[in-house]
XYZ file of C-alpha atoms in Angstrom:
669
model
C 164.634 12.656 84.351
C 163.376 12.492 80.801
C 166.337 14.544 79.510
C 168.697 12.224 81.297
C 167.203 9.117 79.621
C 166.858 10.708 76.179
C 163.000 10.344 76.096
C 161.857 14.001 76.047
C 162.061 14.403 72.245
C 160.312 11.131 71.535
C 157.537 11.788 74.030
C 156.968 15.293 72.651
C 156.998 13.838 69.139
C 154.393 11.242 70.091
C 152.232 13.915 71.725
C 152.591 16.111 68.656
C 151.697 13.257 66.313
C 148.585 12.590 68.379
C 147.477 16.101 69.327
C 148.405 18.100 66.214
C 145.862 16.302 63.957
C 143.251 16.653 66.671
C 144.066 20.329 67.035
C 143.991 20.756 63.259
C 140.552 19.133 63.036
C 139.323 21.268 65.924
C 140.703 24.421 64.337
C 139.141 23.456 61.010
C 135.740 22.973 62.630
C 136.088 26.232 64.527
C 137.192 28.027 61.380
C 134.190 26.608 59.524
C 131.847 27.741 62.258
C 133.525 31.143 62.399
C 133.194 31.442 58.614
C 129.515 30.579 58.869
C 129.101 33.159 61.638
C 130.914 35.766 59.546
C 128.837 34.956 56.473
C 125.631 35.047 58.512
C 126.625 38.438 59.905
C 127.356 39.634 56.356
C 123.969 38.310 55.289
C 122.378 40.088 58.200
C 123.991 43.368 57.156
C 122.854 42.797 53.584
C 119.323 41.991 54.718
C 119.132 45.177 56.740
C 120.332 47.144 53.739
C 117.727 45.423 51.537
C 115.039 46.131 54.145
C 115.970 49.828 54.101
C 115.883 49.832 50.272
C 112.457 48.139 50.357
C 111.168 50.815 52.779
C 112.459 53.582 50.499
C 110.983 51.821 47.452
C 107.601 51.513 49.231
C 107.615 55.229 50.073
C 108.436 56.130 46.487
C 105.737 53.784 45.119
C 103.163 55.296 47.480
C 104.068 58.829 46.378
C 103.897 57.973 42.689
C 100.612 56.102 43.133
C 98.971 59.020 44.981
C 100.234 61.416 42.320
C 98.612 59.247 39.674
C 95.288 59.398 41.468
C 95.711 63.107 42.279
C 95.725 62.492 45.949
C 98.069 63.820 48.609
C 100.706 61.385 49.904
C 102.002 60.979 53.404
C 105.275 59.567 52.070
C 108.265 61.823 52.823
C 110.721 61.308 49.974
C 113.264 63.589 51.639
C 113.193 61.372 54.729
C 113.428 58.353 52.418
C 116.556 59.878 50.835
C 118.078 60.418 54.282
C 117.195 56.850 55.246
C 118.876 55.563 52.085
C 122.022 57.534 52.753
C 122.120 56.303 56.361
C 121.678 52.679 55.226
C 124.515 53.120 52.739
C 126.756 54.530 55.430
C 125.842 51.803 57.917
C 125.645 48.741 55.666
C 126.975 49.463 52.184
C 130.602 50.481 52.758
C 131.884 47.056 51.635
C 129.539 46.635 48.683
C 130.775 49.437 46.440
C 127.244 50.844 46.114
C 127.931 54.385 47.304
C 127.571 55.945 43.829
C 124.318 54.226 43.006
C 122.883 54.951 46.444
C 123.879 58.599 46.103
C 122.248 58.760 42.678
C 118.980 57.260 43.964
C 119.002 59.579 47.005
C 119.494 62.585 44.727
C 116.519 61.589 42.594
C 114.437 61.194 45.731
C 115.447 64.652 46.923
C 114.444 66.064 43.535
C 111.072 64.327 43.609
C 110.472 65.462 47.171
C 110.691 69.145 46.157
C 108.714 68.766 42.888
C 105.243 70.365 42.698
C 103.969 67.777 40.289
C 104.910 64.286 39.253
C 107.952 63.927 37.043
C 107.432 60.426 35.733
C 110.865 60.280 34.155
C 112.615 61.008 37.441
C 110.233 58.727 39.303
C 110.989 55.850 36.945
C 114.715 56.598 37.180
C 114.510 56.511 40.962
C 112.600 53.226 40.832
C 115.153 51.760 38.405
C 118.045 53.056 40.523
C 116.574 51.461 43.646
C 116.081 48.155 41.761
C 119.696 48.296 40.554
C 120.887 49.127 44.048
C 118.902 46.174 45.454
C 120.431 43.839 42.871
C 123.929 45.093 43.633
C 123.394 44.403 47.331
C 122.064 40.937 46.524
C 125.102 40.203 44.396
C 127.718 41.631 46.751
C 126.380 40.933 50.230
C 127.393 37.276 50.189
C 123.876 35.959 50.758
C 123.938 32.170 50.870
C 121.233 30.711 48.624
C 121.391 27.220 50.101
C 118.037 25.351 50.135
C 119.195 23.429 53.231
C 119.182 26.643 55.276
C 116.003 27.874 56.914
C 116.882 31.391 55.680
C 116.963 30.400 52.030
C 113.253 30.722 51.240
C 112.828 33.731 53.517
C 115.761 35.377 51.764
C 114.224 34.525 48.396
C 110.939 35.961 49.612
C 112.411 39.205 50.950
C 114.997 39.728 48.227
C 113.216 38.563 45.064
C 109.541 37.660 45.363
C 108.226 40.587 47.424
C 110.026 43.231 45.307
C 108.660 41.477 42.196
C 105.183 41.501 43.741
C 105.514 45.202 44.469
C 106.440 45.875 40.829
C 103.529 43.724 39.667
C 101.081 45.645 41.883
C 102.421 48.976 40.594
C 102.263 47.797 36.944
C 98.803 46.353 37.351
C 97.581 49.586 38.938
C 98.990 51.657 36.068
C 97.308 49.371 33.516
C 94.015 49.617 35.382
C 94.172 53.409 35.477
C 94.968 53.540 31.735
C 92.168 51.175 30.934
C 89.708 53.351 32.859
C 91.032 56.475 31.171
C 90.833 54.927 27.653
C 87.176 53.890 28.205
C 87.874 50.183 27.879
C 89.635 50.146 24.509
C 90.707 46.812 23.072
C 94.400 47.630 23.271
C 94.098 48.778 26.847
C 92.060 45.693 27.648
C 94.759 43.469 26.147
C 97.467 45.232 28.149
C 95.365 44.919 31.267
C 94.806 41.214 30.701
C 98.545 40.665 30.087
C 99.364 42.591 33.229
C 96.751 40.525 35.062
C 98.345 37.305 33.826
C 101.795 38.473 34.961
C 100.265 39.517 38.272
C 98.660 36.070 38.732
C 102.034 34.406 37.940
C 103.800 36.561 40.512
C 100.974 35.842 42.965
C 101.400 32.051 42.515
C 105.161 32.464 42.938
C 104.513 34.399 46.154
C 102.134 31.719 47.364
C 104.594 28.915 46.590
C 107.424 30.780 48.286
C 105.274 31.375 51.349
C 104.442 27.660 51.465
C 108.117 26.725 51.350
C 108.900 29.350 53.997
C 106.274 27.918 56.309
C 107.500 24.367 55.647
C 111.196 25.106 56.300
C 111.190 27.782 58.955
C 111.599 26.115 62.336
C 111.425 29.280 64.388
C 107.924 29.274 65.958
C 107.598 33.060 66.277
C 108.741 33.654 62.705
C 106.392 30.939 61.514
C 103.471 32.583 63.319
C 104.270 36.046 61.971
C 104.636 34.768 58.406
C 101.348 32.898 58.712
C 99.617 36.044 60.010
C 101.128 38.288 57.329
C 100.141 35.778 54.670
C 96.554 35.810 55.871
C 96.548 39.601 55.520
C 98.490 39.952 52.255
C 97.001 37.280 50.023
C 93.343 38.384 50.424
C 94.295 41.965 49.548
C 96.219 40.759 46.499
C 93.359 38.468 45.483
C 90.844 41.287 45.758
C 93.024 43.478 43.542
C 93.480 40.673 41.041
C 89.700 39.957 41.000
C 88.943 43.646 40.423
C 91.385 43.813 37.498
C 89.934 40.653 36.001
C 86.369 41.987 36.264
C 87.468 45.300 34.785
C 89.122 43.508 31.856
C 85.925 41.451 31.292
C 83.670 44.510 31.115
C 82.591 44.906 34.678
C 84.665 47.892 35.892
C 84.837 48.603 39.582
C 85.670 52.264 39.214
C 88.971 54.069 39.423
C 88.632 54.945 43.083
C 87.684 51.444 44.033
C 90.673 50.129 42.034
C 92.845 52.718 43.721
C 91.688 51.561 47.140
C 92.369 47.937 46.262
C 95.816 48.827 44.921
C 96.638 50.887 47.991
C 95.406 48.114 50.259
C 97.472 45.490 48.447
C 100.535 47.772 48.368
C 100.115 48.606 52.078
C 99.773 44.938 52.999
C 102.804 44.125 50.867
C 104.841 46.905 52.467
C 103.887 45.678 55.931
C 104.666 42.106 54.979
C 107.985 43.182 53.445
C 108.931 44.907 56.706
C 107.943 41.832 58.694
C 109.810 39.575 56.242
C 112.962 41.631 56.684
C 112.612 41.479 60.465
C 111.891 37.755 60.337
C 114.904 37.158 58.082
C 117.026 39.164 60.525
C 115.683 36.978 63.350
C 116.507 33.801 61.440
C 119.985 35.076 60.614
C 120.504 35.980 64.288
C 119.319 32.494 65.245
C 121.736 30.973 62.736
C 124.547 33.068 64.177
C 123.623 31.959 67.687
C 123.407 28.336 66.503
C 126.831 28.586 64.905
C 128.223 30.135 68.031
C 126.648 27.330 70.043
C 128.224 24.852 67.649
C 131.555 26.635 68.075
C 131.234 26.375 71.833
C 130.272 22.715 71.426
C 133.293 22.145 69.211
C 135.498 23.889 71.781
C 133.953 21.831 74.566
C 134.364 18.598 72.594
C 137.915 19.606 71.683
C 138.681 20.409 75.321
C 137.215 17.087 76.451
C 139.118 15.354 73.643
C 142.340 17.070 74.641
C 141.753 16.138 78.281
C 140.984 12.549 77.335
C 143.959 12.469 74.972
C 146.199 13.927 77.677
C 144.851 11.386 80.154
C 145.400 8.580 77.629
C 148.915 9.803 76.843
C 149.674 10.171 80.542
C 148.299 6.687 81.226
C 150.329 5.293 78.320
C 153.484 7.107 79.412
C 152.869 6.162 83.025
C 152.494 2.518 82.051
C 155.295 2.327 79.489
C 157.769 4.999 80.669
C 157.159 6.604 84.060
C 156.449 3.437 86.062
C 159.395 1.485 84.535
C 161.640 4.512 85.097
C 160.357 4.810 88.673
C 161.072 1.109 89.267
C 164.532 1.524 87.733
C 165.157 4.607 89.894
C 164.228 2.692 93.062
C 166.390 -0.234 91.890
C 169.339 2.119 91.235
C 168.851 3.678 94.676
C 168.916 0.273 96.334
C 171.956 -0.739 94.275
C 173.675 2.497 95.297
C 172.939 1.539 98.912
C 174.591 -1.845 98.309
C 171.417 -3.955 98.122
C 172.060 -6.423 95.274
C 168.951 -8.466 96.087
C 166.765 -5.973 94.192
C 164.691 -7.405 91.359
C 165.060 -5.810 87.888
C 162.176 -6.321 85.441
C 163.441 -6.595 81.851
C 160.045 -7.409 80.300
C 159.638 -3.861 78.930
C 160.828 -3.281 75.400
C 162.624 -0.400 73.746
C 165.093 1.881 75.468
C 163.604 1.232 78.915
C 164.027 -2.517 78.424
C 167.640 -2.076 77.322
C 168.265 0.160 80.325
C 166.780 -2.562 82.557
C 169.124 -5.130 80.956
C 172.071 -2.801 81.604
C 170.863 -2.355 85.188
C 170.698 -6.121 85.659
C 174.260 -6.376 84.274
C 175.306 -3.690 86.759
C 173.646 -5.644 89.573
C 175.545 -8.800 88.529
C 178.787 -6.810 88.499
C 178.050 -5.430 91.968
C 177.300 -8.947 93.204
C 180.585 -10.148 91.737
C 182.377 -7.183 93.288
C 180.894 -7.936 96.722
C 181.837 -11.578 96.348
C 185.399 -10.603 95.427
C 185.559 -8.183 98.351
C 184.329 -10.941 100.687
C 186.934 -13.331 99.293
C 189.579 -10.626 99.584
C 188.552 -9.974 103.202
C 188.612 -13.725 103.928
C 192.020 -14.000 102.268
C 193.266 -10.979 104.196
C 192.003 -12.507 107.437
C 193.684 -15.820 106.533
C 196.923 -14.020 105.756
C 196.713 -12.107 109.022
C 196.026 -15.303 110.962
C 198.887 -17.039 109.123
C 201.197 -14.102 109.848
C 200.168 -14.144 113.491
C 200.705 -17.915 113.655
C 204.044 -17.599 111.939
C 205.038 -14.805 114.305
C 204.044 -16.966 117.256
C 205.951 -19.959 115.888
C 208.957 -17.766 115.208
C 208.939 -16.411 118.730
C 208.431 -19.917 120.161
C 211.220 -21.241 117.998
C 213.435 -18.350 119.069
C 212.760 -19.024 122.752
C 213.030 -22.832 122.428
C 216.125 -22.865 120.245
C 217.799 -20.221 122.426
C 217.093 -22.269 125.551
C 218.228 -25.521 123.926
C 221.350 -23.992 122.469
C 222.118 -22.261 125.778
C 221.633 -25.511 127.704
C 223.767 -27.520 125.282
C 226.467 -24.848 125.329
C 226.437 -24.905 129.131
C 226.620 -28.726 129.096
C 229.505 -28.609 126.636
C 231.310 -26.135 128.905
C 230.708 -28.377 131.916
C 231.908 -31.358 129.900
C 235.058 -29.462 128.959
C 235.744 -28.553 132.564
C 235.100 -32.149 133.672
C 237.462 -33.424 131.009
C 240.147 -31.041 132.224
C 239.583 -32.213 135.761
C 239.800 -35.855 134.624
C 243.032 -35.040 132.840
C 244.385 -33.535 136.014
C 243.303 -36.551 138.009
C 244.813 -38.933 135.431
C 248.073 -36.976 135.518
C 248.068 -37.255 139.242
C 247.333 -41.007 138.984
C 250.239 -41.398 136.564
C 252.575 -39.592 138.867
C 251.436 -41.764 141.731
C 251.762 -44.872 139.624
C 255.327 -43.865 138.841
C 255.940 -43.314 142.489
C 254.428 -46.738 143.190
C 256.703 -48.306 140.568
C 259.684 -46.546 142.001
C 258.641 -47.536 145.491
C 257.591 -51.053 144.618
C 260.510 -52.358 146.518
C 259.331 -50.273 149.415
C 255.745 -51.616 149.119
C 255.452 -52.710 152.587
C 256.508 -49.361 153.883
C 254.179 -47.473 151.533
C 251.049 -49.676 151.962
C 249.311 -46.930 153.855
C 250.254 -44.386 151.169
C 249.063 -46.745 148.404
C 245.773 -47.344 150.206
C 245.189 -43.604 150.423
C 246.083 -43.225 146.809
C 243.629 -45.978 145.863
C 240.877 -44.233 147.783
C 241.605 -40.979 146.005
C 241.507 -42.792 142.670
C 238.134 -44.320 143.558
C 236.784 -40.887 144.493
C 238.013 -39.393 141.198
C 236.491 -42.281 139.302
C 233.170 -41.683 141.053
C 233.368 -38.002 140.133
C 234.149 -38.900 136.522
C 231.209 -41.307 136.541
C 228.919 -38.594 137.836
C 230.109 -36.164 135.151
C 229.717 -38.846 132.514
C 226.136 -39.504 133.614
C 225.360 -35.807 133.557
C 226.877 -35.451 130.075
C 224.801 -38.414 128.878
C 221.600 -36.919 130.234
C 222.336 -33.510 128.641
C 223.223 -35.199 125.395
C 219.937 -37.162 125.461
C 217.980 -33.943 126.109
C 219.881 -32.196 123.330
C 218.934 -35.000 120.914
C 215.218 -34.716 121.889
C 215.310 -30.900 121.597
C 216.990 -31.132 118.196
C 214.271 -33.519 117.036
C 211.571 -31.153 118.288
C 213.260 -28.182 116.582
C 213.486 -30.193 113.367
C 209.759 -31.109 113.590
C 208.818 -27.459 114.296
C 210.855 -26.273 111.304
C 209.190 -28.918 109.110
C 205.778 -27.690 110.297
C 206.864 -24.136 109.534
C 207.773 -25.311 106.014
C 204.323 -26.903 105.669
C 202.662 -23.673 106.808
C 204.778 -21.723 104.306
C 203.613 -24.163 101.587
C 199.973 -23.647 102.624
C 200.461 -19.887 102.484
C 201.967 -20.292 99.017
C 198.826 -22.243 97.925
C 196.593 -19.476 99.325
C 198.649 -16.851 97.497
C 198.352 -18.916 94.295
C 194.553 -19.057 94.737
C 194.456 -15.288 95.327
C 196.505 -14.763 92.149
C 194.029 -16.945 90.207
C 191.080 -14.976 91.644
C 192.800 -11.683 90.755
C 193.355 -12.940 87.189
C 189.675 -13.989 86.921
C 188.628 -10.611 88.359
C 190.771 -8.876 85.761
C 189.049 -10.891 83.003
C 185.611 -10.066 84.437
C 186.534 -6.359 84.620
C 187.719 -6.488 80.996
C 184.419 -8.108 79.928
C 182.492 -5.495 81.938
C 184.476 -2.716 80.195
C 183.562 -4.177 76.799
C 179.865 -4.421 77.763
C 179.929 -0.834 79.064
C 181.469 0.308 75.764
C 178.653 -1.445 73.913
C 176.037 0.233 76.123
C 177.353 3.647 75.057
C 176.452 6.665 77.187
C 174.172 4.545 79.420
C 177.171 2.383 80.448
C 179.616 5.231 81.194
C 179.187 4.864 84.943
C 179.490 1.128 84.694
C 182.730 1.525 82.696
C 184.206 3.560 85.580
C 183.252 0.814 88.056
C 184.742 -1.826 85.744
C 188.020 0.110 85.429
C 188.209 0.425 89.253
C 187.616 -3.331 89.609
C 190.323 -3.948 87.003
C 192.755 -1.688 88.903
C 191.961 -3.546 92.163
C 192.599 -6.865 90.418
C 195.958 -5.561 89.162
C 196.955 -4.358 92.644
C 195.855 -7.717 94.126
C 197.970 -9.576 91.551
C 201.009 -7.417 92.387
C 200.460 -7.960 96.119
C 200.142 -11.736 95.652
C 203.351 -11.755 93.572
C 205.199 -9.906 96.353
C 203.743 -12.200 99.049
C 204.681 -15.247 96.910
C 208.232 -13.988 96.630
C 208.413 -13.477 100.404
C 206.954 -16.976 100.978
C 209.571 -18.420 98.638
C 212.248 -16.666 100.677
C 210.707 -18.045 103.887
C 210.634 -21.542 102.372
C 214.303 -21.257 101.414
C 215.201 -20.044 104.912
C 213.127 -22.878 106.422
C 214.985 -25.354 104.196
C 218.309 -24.023 105.333
C 217.169 -24.107 108.991
C 215.969 -27.694 108.500
C 219.383 -28.691 107.180
C 221.139 -26.908 109.990
C 218.834 -28.505 112.556
C 219.502 -31.926 111.095
C 223.252 -31.268 111.267
C 222.828 -30.125 114.876
C 220.898 -33.320 115.676
C 223.605 -35.471 114.144
C 226.270 -33.616 116.111
C 224.296 -33.984 119.347
C 223.833 -37.694 118.623
C 227.606 -38.015 118.162
C 228.078 -36.198 121.451
C 225.594 -38.579 123.057
C 227.544 -41.572 121.688
C 230.792 -40.089 123.049
C 229.116 -39.586 126.411
C 228.110 -43.235 126.471
C 231.699 -44.219 125.636
C 232.986 -41.978 128.442
C 230.493 -43.607 130.769
C 231.713 -47.036 129.793
C 235.352 -46.011 130.225
C 234.504 -44.461 133.576
C 232.904 -47.739 134.625
C 236.084 -49.493 133.590
C 238.078 -46.958 135.566
C 235.920 -47.641 138.635
C 236.498 -51.364 138.143
C 240.231 -50.751 137.879
C 240.115 -48.646 141.040
C 238.319 -51.524 142.769
C 240.999 -53.921 141.668
C 243.642 -51.451 142.904
C 241.889 -51.398 146.240
C 241.840 -55.177 146.198
C 245.458 -55.177 145.129
C 246.319 -52.783 147.924
C 244.491 -55.166 150.278
C 246.563 -57.951 148.944
C 249.797 -55.913 148.796
C 250.931 -57.822 151.695
C 250.789 -61.027 149.663
C 253.586 -59.975 147.484
C 255.418 -57.096 145.898
C 255.270 -58.771 142.569
C 251.512 -58.630 142.593
C 251.743 -54.941 143.459
C 254.098 -54.302 140.631
C 251.861 -56.034 138.171
C 248.854 -54.105 139.475
C 250.738 -50.783 139.229
C 251.643 -51.645 135.642
C 247.988 -52.321 134.954
C 247.137 -49.028 136.615
C 249.607 -47.194 134.400
C 248.072 -48.826 131.335
C 244.589 -47.883 132.476
C 245.731 -44.338 133.205
C 247.240 -44.054 129.739
C 244.000 -45.332 128.166
C 241.949 -43.021 130.341
C 244.202 -40.090 129.405
C 243.582 -40.866 125.731
C 239.816 -41.052 126.217
C 239.815 -37.838 128.205
C 241.686 -36.134 125.385
C 239.059 -37.311 122.957
C 236.310 -36.135 125.312
C 237.931 -32.698 125.522
C 238.143 -32.447 121.734
C 234.522 -33.562 121.421
C 233.413 -30.949 123.939
C 235.277 -28.237 122.038
C 233.699 -29.382 118.760
C 230.218 -29.473 120.330
C 230.679 -25.946 121.693
C 231.793 -24.659 118.271
C 228.854 -26.349 116.500
C 226.351 -24.936 118.922
C 227.894 -21.502 118.473
C 227.447 -21.828 114.700
C 223.866 -23.148 115.202
C 223.086 -20.116 117.339
C 224.377 -17.766 114.615
C 222.401 -19.502 111.849
C 219.266 -19.582 114.000
C 219.581 -15.853 114.610
C 220.109 -15.292 110.857
C 216.978 -17.377 110.076
C 214.825 -15.535 112.599
C 216.051 -12.140 111.355
C 215.166 -13.191 107.786
C 211.650 -14.249 108.846
C 211.121 -10.950 110.709
C 212.374 -8.997 107.693
C 209.924 -10.896 105.450
C 207.069 -10.132 107.864
C 207.970 -6.455 107.919
C 208.008 -6.379 104.104
């Protein structure tokens, strides 16, 4: 998820910026503690080497002292040489003291096999051991820091106690010389100077012991130092008091001085061994303390890292993970079509901009759903309109076919009736001619004339019936034509309404195209985050283009329907006018038929009165001939009108079929 949103690098950078300094500080503290541990271990190695040198020096001093007094010594210089070589091998490999240690060990081996004291070699061995001790002090990395509890103990073991041992040896030599010279002034002066140097070293030892006791916090070391002090200082004081009394003329004797010197040297050697052990204990305690500090630093660092990780996680959870989780749920709901999801844009940075883009996407989806709903509503309206138009077309087809068929049948009946009237009129003319020719024989032909009059009355009644029928059909044809005209006008109105709907759809498609273009621009501004939105916008734009094309095609078809409806309206109006003319002609025929019936009645009356006079018959026959001629003319007109009506209805049928075929073709398109 983080790679997808481009946040991995920034989050890792923030973690690095926060944790790297903390790690550096932790590593620095650990390195410092490790350095202190390493230095303490080096000091411990150096202290052990110095302790071994002090043991060897004590053995050599004991051997020399016993030689001076002519007494046997328990000190094994050969063992001391072996001990020195072992200490060099164990502790001195990094100090560069191998040559000096080898030289001192060689001198010790030589002194160990000597039958008598070789003072030159003994002094060389003592000087070599002092040089070796100084080399170890210089190269062992001992930390002379007064803030450390090992400082004064290190000063005691490395400087003060060796100096005290030298002072004891020097003071003993001066005391032995003074006794041997029988208290000469020069020897006395040397003894007093040696005593002064001894007292100075003693005060230095006492001061160092005080500082050791004040600064050493280790209870066991403190107790051992206190105990060793109580044993060493009295022995040193007794030796110092004996030397002072000897220098002032109250000698204590050589053997008594020897015992005091041996006692002081033995106490010093024991204290030196304890001091080395105590210093080793303090150094071990310092190492353990540094290790404890290192563990504390590691623990604090671990807790700090955990707290930092928790803080970073809480920060990322609050500022990144939770907003991304909300955006993921919002995207899921949007993908499922739920545009009612709330998008929080209060967060800043990239997440806030992503939320703004998500809100824009939601608005686009809402607009798309609205457009789809409008498109569905428009499609339903078009389908309903098409169904209505199909229904109206079928109704119009059935109605117009029935009307046209009925009118055509009426016109055919009218034509046949007109032919029959013509036949009857021809017959009446022939009979009228016969009556004129037989006027002089009127009396003889009264019965024939009466029969003829009855036939004429029957024909007139038949003509009257046909005239009434033609009038009724004509009246129905006029009403049907008016209904057809009204239906076609409604069809034109429906076509206009469809055209308005198509115009509205075209406007919506144009607006959708503009919205899709704006969405494409916004997606381009959003960069990689808006790539998916750009695809959606292009699809919406393509749908708008297809909708516009479809509305253009539907508009063209509607225009064609409107033109066909206009033509059908004109044709229907022409048909109505023709049917009205036919109706007028039918009324005229009816009137003429009524006249013919009246004439037939007069003929009957004339035939009734034929007996009154031939002249009246002649005049009546003349009138009959005139009426027959008029009736023949009207019947001719009626026949022509019937033919015209039949032709017009034939043409109306053809145009109606053409109109309906055009509408069906438009629907199919």
